[in-house]
PDB file of C-alpha atoms in Angstrom:
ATOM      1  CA  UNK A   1      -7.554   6.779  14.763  1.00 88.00           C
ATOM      2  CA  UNK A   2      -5.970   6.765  11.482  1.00 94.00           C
ATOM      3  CA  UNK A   3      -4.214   4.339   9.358  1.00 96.00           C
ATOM      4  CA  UNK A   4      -1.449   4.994   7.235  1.00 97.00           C
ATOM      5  CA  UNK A   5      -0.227   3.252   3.945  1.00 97.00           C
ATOM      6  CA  UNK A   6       2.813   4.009   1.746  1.00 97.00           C
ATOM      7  CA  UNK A   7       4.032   3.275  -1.848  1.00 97.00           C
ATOM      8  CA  UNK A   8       5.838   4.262  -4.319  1.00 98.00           C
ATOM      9  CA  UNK A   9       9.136   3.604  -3.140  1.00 97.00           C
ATOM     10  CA  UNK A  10      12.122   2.482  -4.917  1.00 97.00           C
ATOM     11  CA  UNK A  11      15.504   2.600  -6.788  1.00 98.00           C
ATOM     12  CA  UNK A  12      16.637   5.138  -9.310  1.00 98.00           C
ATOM     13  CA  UNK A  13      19.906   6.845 -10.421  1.00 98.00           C
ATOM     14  CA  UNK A  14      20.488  10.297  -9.382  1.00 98.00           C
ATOM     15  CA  UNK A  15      18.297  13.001 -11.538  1.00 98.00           C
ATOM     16  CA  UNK A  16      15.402  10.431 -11.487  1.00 98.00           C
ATOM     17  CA  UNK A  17      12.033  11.154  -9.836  1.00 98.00           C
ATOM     18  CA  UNK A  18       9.513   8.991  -7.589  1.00 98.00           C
ATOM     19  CA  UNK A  19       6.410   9.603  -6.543  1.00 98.00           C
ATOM     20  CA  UNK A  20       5.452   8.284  -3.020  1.00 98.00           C
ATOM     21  CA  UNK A  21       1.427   7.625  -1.665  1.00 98.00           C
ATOM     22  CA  UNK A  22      -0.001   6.948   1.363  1.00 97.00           C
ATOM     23  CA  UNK A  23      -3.643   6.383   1.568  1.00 97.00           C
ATOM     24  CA  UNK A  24      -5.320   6.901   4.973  1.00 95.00           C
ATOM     25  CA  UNK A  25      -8.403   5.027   6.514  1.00 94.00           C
ATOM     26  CA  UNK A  26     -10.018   5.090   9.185  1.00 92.00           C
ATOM     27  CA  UNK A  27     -11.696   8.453  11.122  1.00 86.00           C
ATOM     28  CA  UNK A  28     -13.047  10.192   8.505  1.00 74.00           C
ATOM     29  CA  UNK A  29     -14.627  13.158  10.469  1.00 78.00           C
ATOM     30  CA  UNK A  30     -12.016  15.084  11.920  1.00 87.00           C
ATOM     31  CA  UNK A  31      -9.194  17.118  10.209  1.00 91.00           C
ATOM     32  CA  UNK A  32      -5.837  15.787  10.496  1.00 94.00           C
ATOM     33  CA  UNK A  33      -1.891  17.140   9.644  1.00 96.00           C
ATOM     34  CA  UNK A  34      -0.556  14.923   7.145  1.00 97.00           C
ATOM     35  CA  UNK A  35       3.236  14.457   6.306  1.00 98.00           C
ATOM     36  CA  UNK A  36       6.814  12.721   5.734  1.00 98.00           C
ATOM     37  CA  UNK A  37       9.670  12.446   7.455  1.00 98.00           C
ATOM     38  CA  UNK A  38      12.567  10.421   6.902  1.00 98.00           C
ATOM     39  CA  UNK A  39      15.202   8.260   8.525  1.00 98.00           C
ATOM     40  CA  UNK A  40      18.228   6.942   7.683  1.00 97.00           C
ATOM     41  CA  UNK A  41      19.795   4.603   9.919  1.00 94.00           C
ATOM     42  CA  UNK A  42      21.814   5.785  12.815  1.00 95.00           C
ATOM     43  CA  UNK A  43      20.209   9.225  12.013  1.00 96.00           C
ATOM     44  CA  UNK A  44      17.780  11.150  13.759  1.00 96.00           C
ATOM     45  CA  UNK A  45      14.023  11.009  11.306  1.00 97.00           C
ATOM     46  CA  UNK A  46      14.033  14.335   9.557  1.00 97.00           C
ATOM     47  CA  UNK A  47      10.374  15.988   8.475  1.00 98.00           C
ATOM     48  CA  UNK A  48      10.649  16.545   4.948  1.00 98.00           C
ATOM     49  CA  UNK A  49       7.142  18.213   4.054  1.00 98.00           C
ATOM     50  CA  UNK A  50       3.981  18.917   5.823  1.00 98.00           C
ATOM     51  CA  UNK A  51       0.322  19.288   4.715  1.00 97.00           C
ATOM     52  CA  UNK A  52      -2.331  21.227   7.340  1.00 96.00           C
ATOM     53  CA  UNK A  53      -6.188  20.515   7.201  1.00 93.00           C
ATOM     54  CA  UNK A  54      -6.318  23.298   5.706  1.00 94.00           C
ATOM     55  CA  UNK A  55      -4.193  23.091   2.842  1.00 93.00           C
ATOM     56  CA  UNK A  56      -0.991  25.216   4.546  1.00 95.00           C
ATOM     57  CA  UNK A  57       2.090  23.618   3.266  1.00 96.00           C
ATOM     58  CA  UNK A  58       5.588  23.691   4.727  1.00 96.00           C
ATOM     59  CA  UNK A  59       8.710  22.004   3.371  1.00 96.00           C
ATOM     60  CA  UNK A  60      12.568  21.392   4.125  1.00 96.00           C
ATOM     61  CA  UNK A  61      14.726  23.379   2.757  1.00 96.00           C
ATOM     62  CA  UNK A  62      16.806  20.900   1.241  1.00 96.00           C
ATOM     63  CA  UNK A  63      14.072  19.552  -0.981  1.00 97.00           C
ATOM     64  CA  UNK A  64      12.469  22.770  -1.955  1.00 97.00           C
ATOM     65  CA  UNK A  65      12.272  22.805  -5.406  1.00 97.00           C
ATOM     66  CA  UNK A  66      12.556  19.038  -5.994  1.00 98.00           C
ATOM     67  CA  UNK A  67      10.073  17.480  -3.860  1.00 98.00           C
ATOM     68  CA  UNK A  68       6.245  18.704  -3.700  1.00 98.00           C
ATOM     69  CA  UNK A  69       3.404  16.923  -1.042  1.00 97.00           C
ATOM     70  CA  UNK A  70       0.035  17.269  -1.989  1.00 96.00           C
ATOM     71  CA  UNK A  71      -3.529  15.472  -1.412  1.00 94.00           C
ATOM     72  CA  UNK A  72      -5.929  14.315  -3.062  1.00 92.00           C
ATOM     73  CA  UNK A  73      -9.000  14.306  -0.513  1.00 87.00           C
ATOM     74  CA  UNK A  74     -11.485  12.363  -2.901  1.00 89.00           C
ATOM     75  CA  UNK A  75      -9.489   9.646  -2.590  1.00 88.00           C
ATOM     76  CA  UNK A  76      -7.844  10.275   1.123  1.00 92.00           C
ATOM     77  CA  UNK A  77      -4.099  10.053  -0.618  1.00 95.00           C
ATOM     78  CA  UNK A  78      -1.489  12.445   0.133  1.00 97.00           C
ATOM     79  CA  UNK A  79       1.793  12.302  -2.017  1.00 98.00           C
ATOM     80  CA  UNK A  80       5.184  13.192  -2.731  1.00 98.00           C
ATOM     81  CA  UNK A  81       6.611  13.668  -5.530  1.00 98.00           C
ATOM     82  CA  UNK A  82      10.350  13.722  -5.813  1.00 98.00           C
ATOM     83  CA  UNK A  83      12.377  15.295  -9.007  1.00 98.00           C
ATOM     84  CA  UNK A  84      15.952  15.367  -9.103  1.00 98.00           C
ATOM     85  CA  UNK A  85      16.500  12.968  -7.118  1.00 98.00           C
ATOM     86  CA  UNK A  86      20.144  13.226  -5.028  1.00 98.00           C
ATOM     87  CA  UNK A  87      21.943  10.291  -3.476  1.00 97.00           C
ATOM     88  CA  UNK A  88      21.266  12.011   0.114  1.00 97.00           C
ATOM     89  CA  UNK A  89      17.498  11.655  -0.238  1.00 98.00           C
ATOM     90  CA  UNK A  90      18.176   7.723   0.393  1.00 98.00           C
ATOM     91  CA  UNK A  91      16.467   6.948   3.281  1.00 98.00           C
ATOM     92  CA  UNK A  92      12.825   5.785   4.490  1.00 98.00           C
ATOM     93  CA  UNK A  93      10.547   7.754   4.190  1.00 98.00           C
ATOM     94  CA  UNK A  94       7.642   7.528   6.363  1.00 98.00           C
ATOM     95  CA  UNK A  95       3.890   8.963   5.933  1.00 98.00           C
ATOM     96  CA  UNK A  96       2.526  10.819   9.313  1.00 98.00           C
ATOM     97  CA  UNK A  97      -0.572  12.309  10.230  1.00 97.00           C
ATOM     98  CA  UNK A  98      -1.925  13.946  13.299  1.00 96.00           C
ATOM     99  CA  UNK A  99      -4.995  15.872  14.195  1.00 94.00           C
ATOM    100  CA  UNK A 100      -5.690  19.392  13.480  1.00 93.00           C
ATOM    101  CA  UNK A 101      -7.619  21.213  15.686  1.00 92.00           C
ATOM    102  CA  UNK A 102      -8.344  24.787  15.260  1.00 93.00           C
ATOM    103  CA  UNK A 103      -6.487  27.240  14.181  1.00 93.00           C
ATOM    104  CA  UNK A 104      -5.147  24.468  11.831  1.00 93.00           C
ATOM    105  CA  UNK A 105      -1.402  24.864  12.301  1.00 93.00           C
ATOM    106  CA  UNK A 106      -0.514  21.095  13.483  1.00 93.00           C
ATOM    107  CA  UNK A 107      -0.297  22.705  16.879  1.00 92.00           C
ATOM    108  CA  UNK A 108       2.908  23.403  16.120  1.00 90.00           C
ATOM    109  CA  UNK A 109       4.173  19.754  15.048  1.00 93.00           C
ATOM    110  CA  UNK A 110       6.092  18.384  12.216  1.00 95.00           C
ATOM    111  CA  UNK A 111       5.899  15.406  10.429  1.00 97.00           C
ATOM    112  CA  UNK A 112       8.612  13.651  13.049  1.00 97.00           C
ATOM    113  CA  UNK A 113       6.561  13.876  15.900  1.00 96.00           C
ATOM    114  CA  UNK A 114       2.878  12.963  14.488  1.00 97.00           C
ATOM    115  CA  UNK A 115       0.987  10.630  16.131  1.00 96.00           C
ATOM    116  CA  UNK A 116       0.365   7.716  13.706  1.00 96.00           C
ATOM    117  CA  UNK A 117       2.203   6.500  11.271  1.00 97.00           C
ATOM    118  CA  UNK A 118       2.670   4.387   8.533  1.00 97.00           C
ATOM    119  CA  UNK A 119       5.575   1.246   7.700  1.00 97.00           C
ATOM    120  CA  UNK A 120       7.405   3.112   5.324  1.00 97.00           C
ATOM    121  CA  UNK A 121       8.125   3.058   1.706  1.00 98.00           C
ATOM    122  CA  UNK A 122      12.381   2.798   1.093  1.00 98.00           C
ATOM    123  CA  UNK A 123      14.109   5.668  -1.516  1.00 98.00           C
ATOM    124  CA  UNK A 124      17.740   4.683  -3.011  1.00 98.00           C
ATOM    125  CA  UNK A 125      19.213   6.871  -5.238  1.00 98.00           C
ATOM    126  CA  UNK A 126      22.132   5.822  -6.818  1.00 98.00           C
ATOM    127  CA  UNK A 127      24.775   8.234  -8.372  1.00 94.00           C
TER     128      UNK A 127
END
């Protein structure tokens, strides 16, 4: 198992940036999927960017070009940093990880339907 915990969260104006962490602990031996999603309320969680063991990274299209995830493996941290910030990025936004067996593709998953989770770190962006 893996635990999962966010920062970085916050409130800025529209045009701002944030950078959101989540460190992981726990099973250090096997390869794991790492990502976000993000939920509004009333709103079905949305994957915003995923990382495979591998280093294979996918990304919504709405935040390509503003938002880039990335690891640091030293450290077992995986970010996300956010540029240009829009008031439609509010939401929670929620670190995920899952295991990555071979061929290291997530089986197929996204960030939404990972197996562990962390609390989540809140984004509001004012305009």
């Amino acid at each position: 198992q893996v635990q999962l915990v966010e920062s970085g969260g916050g409130s800025v104006q529209a045009g701002g940036s944030l950078r959101l962490s989540c460190v992981a602990s726990g099973d250090t031996y096997s390869r794991y999927c790492m990502g976000w999603f993000r939920q509004v309320p009333g709103k079905e969680r949305e994957g915003v960017a995923r990382i495979t063991s591998v280093g294979s990274r996918s990304i919504l299209d709405s935040v390509e070009g503003r938002f880039t995830i990335s690891q640091d493996n030293a450290k077992r941290t995986l970010y996300l940093q956010m540029n240009s910030l829009k008031p439609e990025d509010t939401a929670m936004y929620y670190c995920a990880a899952d295991l990555d067996p071979p061929p290291y593709r997530c089986r197929g998953k996204g960030p939404t339907t990972f197996s562990y989770r962390g609390q989540g770190t809140q984004v509001t962006v004012s305009s």
